[in-house]
Amino acid sequence: MRTDLSPGNLPAREHLPAGDAGTPVLDVVIPVYNEEKDLQPCVLRLHEHLKRTFPYAFRITIADNASTDTTPQVSQRLEAEIPEVKAFRLEQKGRGRALRTVWSASDAPVLAYMDVDLSTDLNALLPLVAPLISGHSDLAIGSRLARSSRVVRGPKREFISRAYNLILRGSLQARFSDAQCGFKAIRRDVAQVLLPMVEDTGWFFDTEMLVIAERAGLRIHEVPVDWVDDPDSTVHIVKTATEDLKGVWRVGKALASGSLPLDRITRPFGDDPRDREIKDVPKGLARQLVGFCVVGGLSTLFYLVLYSAFRSFSGAQIANALALLVSAVANTAANRRLTFGVRGRGSAVKHQAQGLVVFGIGLALTSGSLAALNAASSDPAHSTELAVLIAANLAATVLRFLLFRAWVFPDRRDDQPSTVVAGNNLSSPTYSTRTQQQHGNQPLPQRPMVNQYATGPGASYETTQFDSAQFDTTQFRAGEAADRTWADATMQLQPVRPTDTDPRDS
């Protein structure tokens, strides 16, 4: 898991204001591998649908994953003919690698992708991206398992899909319904921080991204879709399922160990400006109290088991001290991770030291209770000792929660949350792109009206001019903007025009 990010939280979601800023609002990525037959009909159909229904400027990006057939030539021809189409070429396979590379280099505020077979009805595209444009949600996914979805596919794929989602719910506590549908979208400000934390470069990329986003508290919007299975799909089910299970184990292990810095992609509570102006208001008290009670109940049972075990070969005071010490260390670790949401190893020793101070207060309460009991009765029964210890522990528990919340794990959020931008400044070869400034709240550009395609071998790809006061230029190494690897340095620096001609040309 990648953890080399600067600390900071995402700002509150903002509605992207409408206007004419000259940059695409939506960038739809189509990852392809040896799709020479389906690519052109897919792009033409998608382009026609967006021109007819989408009210803002858009871009369609073809992400070629090292195809060995004529897919690159088809991509280049479409790029030359249609101003809104752009072609990307990577020399390594992997749908996740392609999406991460293109999304990291895109300047559009809303990023989406769909499979080249267009199994999902395109009427769901606008409902998919609308919550991201409005600022309501951070990610959006199409769901084939929603109640109102209409799906046509064989029983084998139906069983595999539902079984996989059951595995995600049981192992990773995922609450989204469909992780594998090739119809998703994400806000660019979220992608800049979230994508460097996603390790997979293949088919598990979607699941890992959604699990991390959900655990960090980001909002995922689900859209019921109409979906028809592609009988000519080239996905290897057994191999993909094996890799997915490996990914589930890896992500589950990272979540359990706390190695994922989820606090770096959290949103503040509430997007109303009045919420952000209120200071020193404790948040999450109810959730923390419930978590603390659950951990405290389990710790009490653990303590009583230890006390009974130690009491068999030692006195009451020694057994109480040993049982309380061991259970206090476990209690502090559990509350640190589960109740107060502190992840990673930073300040872990300090927190345990502070927890031992709290343990000392609890020890004084319970030891004092035992001393008072022994003073009142020279030989108290074992059940009486347990009853006194339970009462003393209840009092110590209340005090422990207050000390944990106010002293050991205080809420020290910055008044002005900072934005983490996963950018790179690397050596050539580079891919130059235009990126918005930090907050990215520029007006949405209206889609330019184009009456006909530019055709012919001499047609060129028209780029949009940007205001230098609103945008800056960032250099991305091909494949490295997200991967931090040097393996994909094969992206075309200039559009390569096809040498053949389109049969449709007169």
Coordinates of C-alpha atoms in Angstrom, one line a residue:
M1 CA 0.0 0.0 0.0
R2 CA 1.2 3.5 -0.8
T3 CA 1.5 5.8 2.1
D4 CA 3.9 8.4 0.7
L5 CA 1.5 11.3 0.8
S6 CA 1.5 14.7 2.5
P7 CA -0.9 14.9 5.5
G8 CA -4.1 16.7 4.9
N9 CA -7.8 16.2 4.4
L10 CA -10.0 16.9 1.4
P11 CA -12.0 20.1 1.5
A12 CA -15.7 20.1 1.7
R13 CA -17.5 19.2 -1.6
E14 CA -18.5 22.2 -3.7
H15 CA -21.0 22.4 -6.6
L16 CA -19.0 23.0 -9.8
P17 CA -20.4 26.4 -11.0
A18 CA -21.8 26.6 -14.5
G19 CA -20.1 28.9 -17.0
D20 CA -17.8 28.9 -20.0
A21 CA -14.2 28.1 -18.9
G22 CA -13.0 26.3 -22.0
T23 CA -12.2 22.9 -20.5
P24 CA -14.1 19.6 -20.6
V25 CA -16.3 19.0 -17.6
L26 CA -16.4 15.2 -18.2
D27 CA -13.6 12.9 -19.4
V28 CA -14.9 9.4 -20.3
V29 CA -12.1 6.9 -20.5
I30 CA -12.5 3.7 -22.6
P31 CA -9.8 1.1 -21.7
V32 CA -9.3 -1.3 -24.6
Y33 CA -7.1 -4.2 -25.5
N34 CA -7.3 -5.7 -29.0
E35 CA -10.7 -4.2 -29.7
E36 CA -10.3 -3.3 -33.4
K37 CA -13.9 -4.4 -34.2
D38 CA -15.8 -2.8 -31.4
L39 CA -13.9 0.4 -30.8
Q40 CA -15.1 2.6 -33.6
P41 CA -18.9 1.7 -33.2
C42 CA -18.5 2.3 -29.4
V43 CA -16.8 5.7 -29.7
L44 CA -19.3 6.9 -32.4
R45 CA -22.3 5.8 -30.4
L46 CA -21.0 7.3 -27.1
H47 CA -20.0 10.6 -28.9
E48 CA -23.4 10.9 -30.5
H49 CA -25.1 10.3 -27.1
L50 CA -23.0 12.9 -25.3
K51 CA -23.5 15.5 -28.0
R52 CA -27.2 15.0 -27.8
T53 CA -27.7 14.8 -24.0
F54 CA -24.8 16.2 -22.1
P55 CA -25.1 20.0 -21.6
Y56 CA -21.4 20.7 -21.0
A57 CA -18.1 20.1 -22.8
F58 CA -16.8 16.6 -22.7
R59 CA -13.9 14.4 -23.9
I60 CA -13.6 10.7 -24.8
T61 CA -10.2 9.2 -24.1
I62 CA -9.3 5.9 -25.6
A63 CA -6.8 4.1 -23.3
D64 CA -5.0 1.5 -25.4
N65 CA -3.5 -1.2 -23.2
A66 CA -0.7 -2.5 -25.4
S67 CA -2.9 -3.8 -28.1
T68 CA -1.3 -6.0 -30.8
D69 CA -3.9 -5.7 -33.5
T70 CA -5.0 -2.6 -35.4
T71 CA -6.6 -1.0 -32.3
P72 CA -4.0 1.8 -32.2
Q73 CA -4.7 2.8 -35.8
V74 CA -8.4 2.9 -35.2
S75 CA -7.8 5.1 -32.1
Q76 CA -5.6 7.5 -34.0
R77 CA -8.1 7.7 -36.9
L78 CA -10.9 8.5 -34.4
E79 CA -8.8 11.1 -32.7
A80 CA -8.1 12.8 -36.1
E81 CA -11.7 12.8 -37.1
I82 CA -13.5 13.8 -33.9
P83 CA -12.3 16.9 -31.9
E84 CA -13.7 15.5 -28.6
V85 CA -11.7 12.2 -28.9
K86 CA -8.2 11.7 -27.6
A87 CA -6.0 8.6 -27.9
F88 CA -3.6 7.3 -25.2
R89 CA -1.1 4.5 -25.7
L90 CA 0.5 2.4 -23.0
E91 CA 2.9 -0.5 -23.6
Q92 CA 1.8 -2.5 -20.6
K93 CA -1.5 -4.2 -20.0
G94 CA -3.8 -3.6 -17.1
R95 CA -7.1 -1.8 -16.9
G96 CA -6.3 -0.3 -13.6
R97 CA -3.0 1.0 -14.8
A98 CA -4.7 2.6 -17.8
L99 CA -7.3 4.3 -15.7
R100 CA -4.9 5.6 -13.2
T101 CA -2.6 7.0 -15.8
V102 CA -5.3 8.8 -17.8
W103 CA -7.2 10.0 -14.8
S104 CA -4.1 11.4 -13.2
A105 CA -3.2 13.4 -16.3
S106 CA -6.8 14.6 -17.1
D107 CA -7.8 18.2 -16.5
A108 CA -11.6 17.5 -16.4
P109 CA -13.2 17.9 -12.9
V110 CA -15.3 14.7 -13.4
L111 CA -13.7 11.5 -14.6
A112 CA -15.5 8.4 -15.7
Y113 CA -14.9 5.1 -17.5
M114 CA -17.0 2.5 -19.3
D115 CA -16.3 -0.8 -21.0
V116 CA -15.9 -0.8 -24.8
D117 CA -18.8 -3.3 -25.3
L118 CA -21.2 -0.7 -24.0
S119 CA -23.1 -3.3 -22.1
T120 CA -24.6 -0.6 -19.8
D121 CA -27.4 1.6 -21.2
L122 CA -26.0 5.1 -21.9
N123 CA -29.1 6.7 -20.4
A124 CA -27.5 6.1 -17.0
L125 CA -24.4 8.2 -17.8
L126 CA -25.9 11.6 -16.9
P127 CA -27.4 10.3 -13.6
L128 CA -24.0 8.8 -12.9
V129 CA -22.1 12.1 -13.1
A130 CA -24.7 14.5 -12.0
P131 CA -24.1 13.9 -8.2
L132 CA -20.4 14.5 -8.8
I133 CA -21.0 17.8 -10.6
S134 CA -23.5 19.0 -7.9
G135 CA -21.0 18.2 -5.1
H136 CA -23.3 15.7 -3.5
S137 CA -21.0 12.6 -3.9
D138 CA -17.4 11.8 -4.4
L139 CA -17.7 8.7 -6.5
A140 CA -20.5 7.1 -8.5
I141 CA -21.0 3.6 -9.7
G142 CA -23.5 1.7 -11.9
S143 CA -25.1 -1.2 -10.1
R144 CA -26.5 -4.3 -11.8
L145 CA -27.7 -5.7 -8.5
A146 CA -30.0 -2.8 -7.4
R147 CA -33.7 -3.7 -7.2
S148 CA -34.7 -1.5 -10.2
S149 CA -31.8 -2.7 -12.4
R150 CA -32.6 -4.7 -15.5
V151 CA -29.9 -7.2 -16.4
V152 CA -29.7 -9.9 -19.1
R153 CA -26.8 -12.4 -18.5
G154 CA -26.2 -16.1 -18.0
P155 CA -26.6 -17.9 -14.7
K156 CA -22.8 -18.5 -14.4
R157 CA -21.9 -14.8 -14.5
E158 CA -24.8 -14.0 -12.2
F159 CA -23.6 -16.4 -9.6
I160 CA -20.0 -15.2 -9.8
S161 CA -21.0 -11.6 -9.5
R162 CA -23.3 -12.1 -6.5
A163 CA -20.8 -14.5 -4.8
Y164 CA -18.0 -11.9 -5.2
N165 CA -20.1 -9.1 -3.7
L166 CA -21.0 -11.4 -0.8
I167 CA -17.3 -12.0 -0.2
L168 CA -16.7 -8.3 -0.2
R169 CA -19.5 -7.7 2.3
G170 CA -18.3 -10.5 4.6
S171 CA -14.6 -9.8 4.5
L172 CA -14.2 -6.1 3.9
Q173 CA -17.6 -4.9 5.2
A174 CA -18.3 -3.3 1.9
R175 CA -21.8 -1.6 1.6
F176 CA -21.8 -0.8 -2.1
S177 CA -23.7 -3.4 -4.1
D178 CA -21.7 -3.9 -7.3
A179 CA -17.9 -3.5 -7.5
Q180 CA -17.3 -5.0 -10.9
C181 CA -19.7 -3.1 -13.2
G182 CA -17.6 -1.3 -15.8
F183 CA -19.5 2.0 -15.3
K184 CA -18.0 4.4 -12.7
A185 CA -17.1 8.0 -12.2
I186 CA -15.0 10.1 -9.7
R187 CA -14.3 13.7 -9.0
R188 CA -10.9 14.8 -10.0
D189 CA -10.0 16.3 -6.6
V190 CA -10.8 13.0 -5.0
A191 CA -8.9 11.0 -7.6
Q192 CA -5.7 13.0 -7.1
V193 CA -5.5 11.9 -3.5
L194 CA -7.2 8.5 -3.7
L195 CA -5.5 6.9 -6.7
P196 CA -1.9 6.9 -5.3
M197 CA -3.3 4.7 -2.4
V198 CA -4.6 2.1 -4.9
E199 CA -2.1 -0.6 -5.6
D200 CA -3.7 -2.9 -8.1
T201 CA -3.2 -2.3 -11.8
G202 CA -5.7 -4.9 -13.1
W203 CA -9.4 -5.8 -12.6
F204 CA -9.3 -5.5 -8.9
F205 CA -8.5 -1.8 -9.3
D206 CA -12.2 -0.8 -9.0
T207 CA -12.8 -2.8 -5.8
E208 CA -9.8 -1.5 -4.1
M209 CA -10.6 2.1 -5.0
L210 CA -14.2 1.7 -3.7
V211 CA -13.2 0.0 -0.5
I212 CA -10.6 2.6 0.4
A213 CA -13.0 5.4 -0.4
E214 CA -15.8 3.9 1.6
R215 CA -13.6 3.2 4.7
A216 CA -12.4 6.9 4.5
G217 CA -16.0 8.1 4.7
L218 CA -16.4 9.3 1.1
R219 CA -19.9 9.2 -0.4
I220 CA -20.5 6.7 -3.1
H221 CA -23.6 7.2 -5.2
E222 CA -25.2 4.1 -6.9
V223 CA -27.2 4.3 -10.1
P224 CA -29.4 1.3 -11.2
V225 CA -28.5 0.4 -14.7
D226 CA -29.9 -1.7 -17.6
W227 CA -27.1 -4.1 -18.6
V228 CA -26.8 -6.7 -21.3
D229 CA -24.0 -9.3 -21.1
D230 CA -21.5 -9.3 -23.9
P231 CA -21.2 -13.0 -25.1
D232 CA -17.8 -12.2 -26.8
S233 CA -16.2 -10.9 -23.6
T234 CA -12.4 -11.7 -23.4
V235 CA -12.3 -11.6 -19.6
H236 CA -10.7 -14.8 -18.1
I237 CA -13.1 -15.5 -15.3
V238 CA -11.0 -18.0 -13.3
K239 CA -7.8 -15.9 -13.5
T240 CA -9.7 -12.7 -12.7
A241 CA -11.4 -14.3 -9.7
T242 CA -8.1 -15.6 -8.3
E243 CA -6.5 -12.2 -8.6
D244 CA -9.5 -10.6 -7.0
L245 CA -9.4 -12.9 -4.0
K246 CA -5.7 -12.1 -3.6
G247 CA -6.6 -8.4 -3.7
V248 CA -9.3 -8.9 -1.0
W249 CA -6.7 -10.5 1.3
R250 CA -4.2 -7.8 0.7
V251 CA -6.6 -4.9 1.3
G252 CA -8.2 -6.6 4.3
K253 CA -4.8 -7.1 5.8
A254 CA -3.9 -3.4 5.2
L255 CA -7.1 -2.3 6.8
A256 CA -6.7 -4.5 9.8
S257 CA -3.1 -3.4 10.4
G258 CA -4.0 0.3 10.0
S259 CA -1.3 0.9 7.3
L260 CA -3.7 2.8 5.1
P261 CA -3.7 6.6 5.9
L262 CA -7.5 6.9 5.4
D263 CA -7.6 10.2 7.4
R264 CA -5.9 11.9 4.5
I265 CA -8.9 11.5 2.3
T266 CA -11.7 12.3 4.7
R267 CA -14.3 15.0 4.2
P268 CA -15.4 17.5 6.9
F269 CA -18.8 16.8 8.3
G270 CA -21.3 18.9 6.4
D271 CA -20.8 21.1 3.3
D272 CA -22.8 24.0 4.5
P273 CA -20.5 27.0 5.1
R274 CA -22.1 27.5 8.5
D275 CA -20.9 24.0 9.5
R276 CA -17.3 25.0 8.7
E277 CA -17.5 28.2 10.7
I278 CA -18.5 26.5 14.0
K279 CA -15.4 25.8 16.1
D280 CA -14.7 23.6 19.1
V281 CA -17.8 21.5 18.6
P282 CA -17.1 17.8 19.5
K283 CA -17.9 15.5 16.6
G284 CA -18.6 11.8 16.6
L285 CA -19.5 11.6 20.3
A286 CA -22.3 9.1 19.9
R287 CA -20.2 6.8 17.6
Q288 CA -17.2 7.0 19.9
L289 CA -19.4 6.3 23.0
V290 CA -20.8 3.2 21.3
G291 CA -17.4 1.9 20.2
F292 CA -15.9 2.6 23.7
C293 CA -18.7 0.7 25.4
V294 CA -18.2 -2.3 23.1
V295 CA -14.5 -2.3 23.6
G296 CA -15.0 -1.8 27.3
G297 CA -17.3 -4.7 27.6
L298 CA -14.9 -7.0 25.8
S299 CA -12.0 -5.7 27.9
T300 CA -14.0 -6.3 31.1
L301 CA -14.6 -9.9 30.2
F302 CA -10.9 -10.3 29.2
Y303 CA -9.9 -8.7 32.5
L304 CA -12.1 -11.1 34.6
V305 CA -10.7 -14.1 32.7
L306 CA -7.2 -12.9 33.4
Y307 CA -7.9 -12.1 37.0
S308 CA -9.4 -15.6 37.6
A309 CA -6.4 -17.1 36.0
F310 CA -3.8 -15.1 38.0
R311 CA -5.8 -15.5 41.2
S312 CA -5.2 -19.3 41.1
F313 CA -1.5 -18.8 41.9
S314 CA -1.2 -15.3 43.5
G315 CA -2.9 -13.0 45.9
A316 CA -5.8 -10.7 45.0
Q317 CA -3.7 -7.5 44.7
I318 CA -1.1 -9.1 42.4
A319 CA -3.7 -10.8 40.3
N320 CA -5.7 -7.5 39.9
A321 CA -2.6 -5.6 38.9
L322 CA -1.4 -8.1 36.3
A323 CA -4.9 -8.6 34.8
L324 CA -5.5 -4.8 34.7
L325 CA -2.1 -4.1 33.1
V326 CA -2.6 -6.7 30.3
S327 CA -6.2 -5.7 29.6
A328 CA -5.3 -2.0 29.7
V329 CA -2.7 -2.4 26.9
A330 CA -5.2 -4.3 24.8
N331 CA -8.0 -1.7 25.6
T332 CA -5.8 1.2 24.6
A333 CA -4.9 -0.4 21.3
A334 CA -8.5 -1.3 20.5
N335 CA -9.9 2.1 21.4
R336 CA -7.1 3.8 19.4
R337 CA -8.0 2.0 16.3
L338 CA -11.7 1.3 16.6
T339 CA -13.2 4.0 18.7
F340 CA -11.1 7.1 17.9
G341 CA -10.0 6.1 14.4
V342 CA -6.3 6.6 14.8
R343 CA -4.5 4.5 12.2
G344 CA -0.8 3.8 11.6
R345 CA 2.0 3.5 14.0
G346 CA 2.6 7.2 14.6
S347 CA 2.4 8.2 18.3
A348 CA 1.5 4.6 19.2
V349 CA 4.1 4.5 22.0
K350 CA 2.9 7.9 23.3
H351 CA -0.7 6.7 23.3
Q352 CA 0.2 3.6 25.2
A353 CA 2.2 5.6 27.8
Q354 CA -0.8 7.9 28.3
G355 CA -3.0 4.8 28.5
L356 CA -0.8 3.4 31.3
V357 CA -1.4 6.6 33.2
V358 CA -5.1 6.1 32.8
F359 CA -4.4 2.5 33.9
G360 CA -2.8 3.8 37.0
I361 CA -5.9 5.7 37.9
G362 CA -8.0 2.6 37.3
L363 CA -5.6 0.5 39.4
A364 CA -5.9 3.0 42.3
L365 CA -9.7 2.7 42.1
T366 CA -9.9 -1.0 42.0
S367 CA -7.0 -1.6 44.5
G368 CA -8.7 0.9 46.8
S369 CA -11.9 -1.0 46.5
L370 CA -10.2 -4.3 47.3
A371 CA -8.4 -2.8 50.3
A372 CA -11.7 -1.5 51.6
L373 CA -13.3 -4.9 51.1
N374 CA -10.5 -6.7 53.0
A375 CA -10.8 -4.1 55.8
A376 CA -14.5 -4.8 56.1
S377 CA -14.1 -8.6 55.9
S378 CA -11.0 -10.7 56.7
D379 CA -11.9 -13.5 54.2
P380 CA -14.3 -12.3 51.5
A381 CA -15.8 -14.7 49.1
H382 CA -14.5 -14.8 45.5
S383 CA -17.9 -13.8 44.1
T384 CA -17.9 -10.8 46.4
E385 CA -14.4 -9.7 45.1
L386 CA -15.7 -9.9 41.6
A387 CA -18.8 -7.8 42.3
V388 CA -16.7 -5.1 44.0
L389 CA -14.2 -5.1 41.1
I390 CA -17.0 -4.8 38.5
A391 CA -18.4 -1.8 40.3
A392 CA -15.0 -0.2 40.6
N393 CA -14.3 -0.9 36.9
L394 CA -17.5 0.8 35.9
A395 CA -16.4 3.9 37.6
A396 CA -13.0 3.6 36.1
T397 CA -14.5 3.1 32.7
V398 CA -16.4 6.4 32.7
L399 CA -13.2 8.2 33.8
R400 CA -11.2 6.4 31.2
F401 CA -13.5 7.5 28.4
L402 CA -13.3 11.1 29.4
L403 CA -9.5 11.0 29.7
F404 CA -9.2 9.2 26.3
R405 CA -11.4 11.7 24.6
A406 CA -9.9 14.8 26.1
W407 CA -6.3 13.9 26.6
V408 CA -5.1 10.7 24.9
F409 CA -7.0 11.0 21.6
P410 CA -8.2 14.6 21.3
D411 CA -9.8 15.9 18.2
R412 CA -7.2 18.2 16.7
R413 CA -8.5 19.0 13.3
D414 CA -7.1 22.0 11.5
D415 CA -9.4 24.9 11.0
Q416 CA -8.4 25.1 7.4
P417 CA -8.2 21.7 5.8
S418 CA -5.5 21.3 3.2
T419 CA -5.8 19.6 -0.1
V420 CA -3.3 16.8 -1.1
V421 CA -2.5 16.9 -4.7
A422 CA -0.9 13.8 -6.1
G423 CA 1.2 15.5 -8.7
N424 CA 4.6 14.7 -10.0
N425 CA 7.5 16.7 -11.4
L426 CA 9.5 14.1 -13.3
S427 CA 12.0 13.9 -16.1
S428 CA 11.1 13.3 -19.7
P429 CA 9.4 11.7 -21.5
T430 CA 6.5 13.8 -20.3
Y431 CA 2.9 14.3 -21.1
S432 CA 1.9 17.9 -20.7
T433 CA -1.6 18.6 -19.5
R434 CA -3.5 21.5 -18.0
T435 CA -4.6 21.2 -14.4
Q436 CA -6.8 23.5 -12.4
Q437 CA -5.5 25.2 -9.4
Q438 CA -5.8 23.7 -5.9
H439 CA -9.5 24.1 -5.3
G440 CA -10.6 23.6 -8.9
N441 CA -13.9 25.5 -8.5
Q442 CA -13.7 27.1 -12.0
P443 CA -17.0 27.5 -14.0
L444 CA -18.1 24.6 -16.0
P445 CA -17.7 25.2 -19.7
Q446 CA -20.6 24.8 -22.1
R447 CA -20.2 22.2 -24.7
P448 CA -19.2 23.8 -28.0
M449 CA -21.6 23.0 -30.9
V450 CA -20.0 21.1 -33.7
N451 CA -22.1 20.5 -36.8
Q452 CA -20.0 17.8 -38.4
Y453 CA -16.9 15.7 -38.0
A454 CA -13.6 16.8 -39.4
T455 CA -12.6 14.1 -41.8
G456 CA -9.8 13.2 -44.1
P457 CA -6.1 12.3 -43.6
G458 CA -5.2 15.9 -42.9
A459 CA -7.7 16.5 -40.1
S460 CA -6.0 17.6 -36.9
Y461 CA -6.9 17.4 -33.2
E462 CA -8.0 20.8 -32.0
T463 CA -6.9 21.7 -28.5
T464 CA -8.6 24.2 -26.2
Q465 CA -6.9 27.3 -25.1
F466 CA -6.8 28.0 -21.3
D467 CA -6.4 31.2 -19.3
S468 CA -2.9 31.1 -17.7
A469 CA -4.3 32.8 -14.7
Q470 CA -6.6 30.0 -13.9
F471 CA -4.6 27.0 -15.0
D472 CA -1.0 25.8 -14.6
T473 CA 1.0 23.3 -16.6
T474 CA 2.0 20.1 -14.9
Q475 CA 4.3 17.5 -16.3
F476 CA 3.4 13.8 -16.1
R477 CA 5.7 11.0 -17.0
A478 CA 3.7 8.4 -18.9
G479 CA 2.5 5.7 -16.6
E480 CA 4.2 7.3 -13.6
A481 CA 1.8 10.0 -12.5
A482 CA 0.0 7.3 -10.6
D483 CA 2.2 4.2 -10.6
R484 CA 5.5 5.8 -9.6
T485 CA 7.1 3.3 -11.9
W486 CA 9.3 3.7 -15.0
A487 CA 7.7 0.8 -16.9
D488 CA 5.1 2.7 -19.0
A489 CA 7.4 5.3 -20.5
T490 CA 6.0 4.7 -24.0
M491 CA 3.1 7.1 -24.3
Q492 CA 3.0 8.9 -27.6
L493 CA 4.2 12.5 -27.1
Q494 CA 2.5 13.7 -30.3
P495 CA -0.6 12.4 -31.9
V496 CA 0.4 9.9 -34.7
R497 CA -1.9 10.3 -37.6
P498 CA -3.0 7.1 -39.4
T499 CA -1.5 6.5 -42.8
D500 CA -4.6 4.6 -44.0
T501 CA -7.8 6.2 -45.0
D502 CA -11.3 5.7 -43.7
P503 CA -13.6 3.8 -46.1
R504 CA -16.3 6.3 -45.2
D505 CA -14.3 9.1 -46.8
S506 CA -15.4 10.0 -50.3

